XYZ file of C-alpha atoms in Angstrom:
177
model
C -12.132 15.414 25.299
C -11.108 12.243 23.529
C -12.169 11.635 19.967
C -11.916 8.367 18.134
C -11.642 10.033 14.766
C -11.238 7.052 12.504
C -11.203 3.398 13.282
C -11.318 1.969 9.836
C -9.754 2.335 6.467
C -8.205 5.182 4.580
C -7.840 5.265 0.806
C -4.205 6.088 0.167
C -3.944 5.871 -3.612
C -4.778 3.947 -6.707
C -3.072 1.048 -8.403
C -3.535 0.240 -12.033
C -2.305 -2.720 -13.997
C -2.354 -3.691 -17.618
C -1.148 -7.163 -18.459
C 0.753 -7.984 -21.593
C -1.715 -8.453 -24.421
C -4.520 -6.505 -22.758
C -5.969 -3.334 -24.136
C -4.444 -0.035 -23.198
C -7.270 0.570 -20.753
C -6.067 0.277 -17.199
C -8.101 -1.050 -14.370
C -7.857 0.989 -11.182
C -8.202 -0.470 -7.776
C -8.061 1.633 -4.634
C -5.304 0.738 -2.225
C -6.773 0.757 1.230
C -4.737 1.088 4.384
C -6.231 0.447 7.793
C -5.481 3.346 10.131
C -6.259 3.839 13.805
C -6.577 7.533 14.606
C -7.341 8.857 18.090
C -7.133 12.445 19.290
C -7.254 14.041 22.726
C -7.045 17.667 23.844
C -4.869 18.062 26.936
C -5.415 21.168 29.126
C -1.707 22.026 29.333
C 0.989 23.740 27.268
C 2.782 21.680 24.651
C 6.108 21.843 26.532
C 4.572 20.139 29.602
C 2.754 17.503 27.539
C 5.928 16.788 25.532
C 7.933 16.370 28.758
C 5.281 14.021 30.219
C 5.350 11.961 27.038
C 9.038 11.870 26.149
C 10.964 11.527 29.408
C 11.128 8.608 31.827
C 10.238 10.897 34.730
C 7.318 12.333 32.780
C 5.945 8.972 31.649
C 6.001 7.689 35.232
C 3.633 10.509 36.236
C 0.786 8.956 34.265
C 1.457 5.601 32.589
C 3.380 3.275 34.899
C 5.986 3.595 37.644
C 8.352 1.534 35.478
C 8.687 3.593 32.304
C 11.797 4.097 30.209
C 12.270 6.761 27.559
C 15.564 7.071 25.715
C 14.674 9.935 23.394
C 16.813 9.186 20.358
C 16.410 7.271 17.115
C 16.605 3.600 18.105
C 15.915 4.416 21.760
C 13.166 2.811 23.771
C 9.792 4.207 24.750
C 8.536 1.456 27.025
C 6.201 0.860 29.909
C 6.746 -2.164 32.114
C 3.403 -3.054 33.649
C 2.625 -5.084 36.785
C 2.510 -8.757 35.867
C 5.504 -8.516 33.580
C 4.080 -7.271 30.291
C 5.870 -4.529 28.376
C 4.225 -2.032 26.048
C 5.528 0.782 23.926
C 8.237 0.273 21.357
C 11.355 1.558 19.655
C 11.691 5.222 18.705
C 11.978 5.615 14.940
C 12.105 9.416 14.887
C 11.050 12.547 16.723
C 10.760 16.279 16.248
C 10.745 18.091 19.616
C 7.274 19.265 20.629
C 5.899 18.150 17.240
C 5.973 14.351 16.879
C 7.218 11.051 18.196
C 7.171 7.979 15.938
C 7.635 4.473 17.329
C 7.719 0.924 16.059
C 5.029 -0.314 18.415
C 4.882 -3.538 20.393
C 1.445 -5.139 20.484
C 0.402 -6.939 23.694
C 1.889 -10.418 24.258
C -1.440 -12.072 23.417
C -0.909 -11.025 19.770
C 2.509 -12.632 19.079
C 2.520 -12.169 15.292
C 1.502 -8.515 15.534
C 4.023 -7.985 18.345
C 6.857 -9.483 16.276
C 5.900 -7.630 13.085
C 5.009 -4.353 14.827
C 2.949 -1.400 13.688
C 3.984 2.223 13.327
C 2.549 4.784 15.748
C 2.926 8.501 15.186
C 2.056 10.764 18.112
C 1.691 14.352 16.939
C 1.481 17.360 19.245
C -0.186 20.633 18.285
C -0.875 23.783 20.286
C -4.532 24.795 20.433
C -4.950 27.919 22.566
C -3.778 27.050 26.084
C -4.106 23.333 25.368
C -2.303 20.664 23.373
C -3.901 18.309 20.863
C -2.262 14.877 20.897
C -3.081 12.716 17.894
C -2.207 9.020 17.683
C -2.027 7.580 14.162
C -1.309 3.852 13.989
C -0.547 2.205 10.642
C 1.051 -0.961 9.305
C -1.902 -3.256 9.890
C -1.903 -6.589 8.041
C -4.622 -9.120 7.187
C -5.709 -12.043 9.349
C -7.685 -12.888 12.443
C -4.930 -11.975 14.917
C -4.477 -8.582 13.232
C -8.225 -7.872 13.381
C -8.341 -8.775 17.073
C -5.245 -6.676 17.832
C -6.753 -3.703 15.998
C -9.984 -3.996 18.000
C -8.062 -4.375 21.257
C -5.770 -1.419 20.546
C -8.669 0.789 19.487
C -9.823 0.598 23.102
C -6.347 0.353 24.644
C -4.926 3.379 22.841
C -8.005 5.443 23.672
C -7.395 4.508 27.327
C -3.729 5.473 26.952
C -4.652 8.984 25.825
C -7.429 9.222 28.430
C -4.831 8.449 31.115
C -2.578 11.205 29.763
C -5.553 13.598 29.887
C -6.355 12.521 33.461
C -2.761 13.238 34.516
C -3.147 16.895 33.531
C -6.645 17.276 34.983
C -6.016 15.493 38.301
C -2.247 15.658 38.710
C 0.481 13.023 38.605
C -0.386 9.440 39.499
C 0.420 8.369 43.060
C 1.741 4.831 42.547
C 1.955 4.166 46.313
C -1.837 3.911 46.634
């Protein structure tokens, strides 16, 4: 099951400001951060899901035949798709079988977002005989290109996790077909 938990904004705190000469009363304004949050439950143990997600051999079983994972801080987590586009990003941090955090590349059609990058945290949690994978994407900015990229990646990242789910339901992808 794939759940799009939140495709909107999250209140992360409050900011108050009092200018010189103003009364001691402070005005509070909520700081709002746009967050993309998608969750999927994979019918497999966490060790198998982690291996499929964090090794080149594992990623090629479900995402693309041309995947590279260099599981270290600063390493790459990339998928080279037919037609020449590259997705994924640079690994910022990881905790084995718990989380993988990347500085994510947006698709080429969003050059500003691609250059600036967002932060994606994939968390992994055991739930019975299954594994919950949660994608949390932050770092969104303002502007038309950012809005379009967010809308595109809401669908694209849901498809990413659906493909991971499919790999464990139907088996590894046969790229020769």
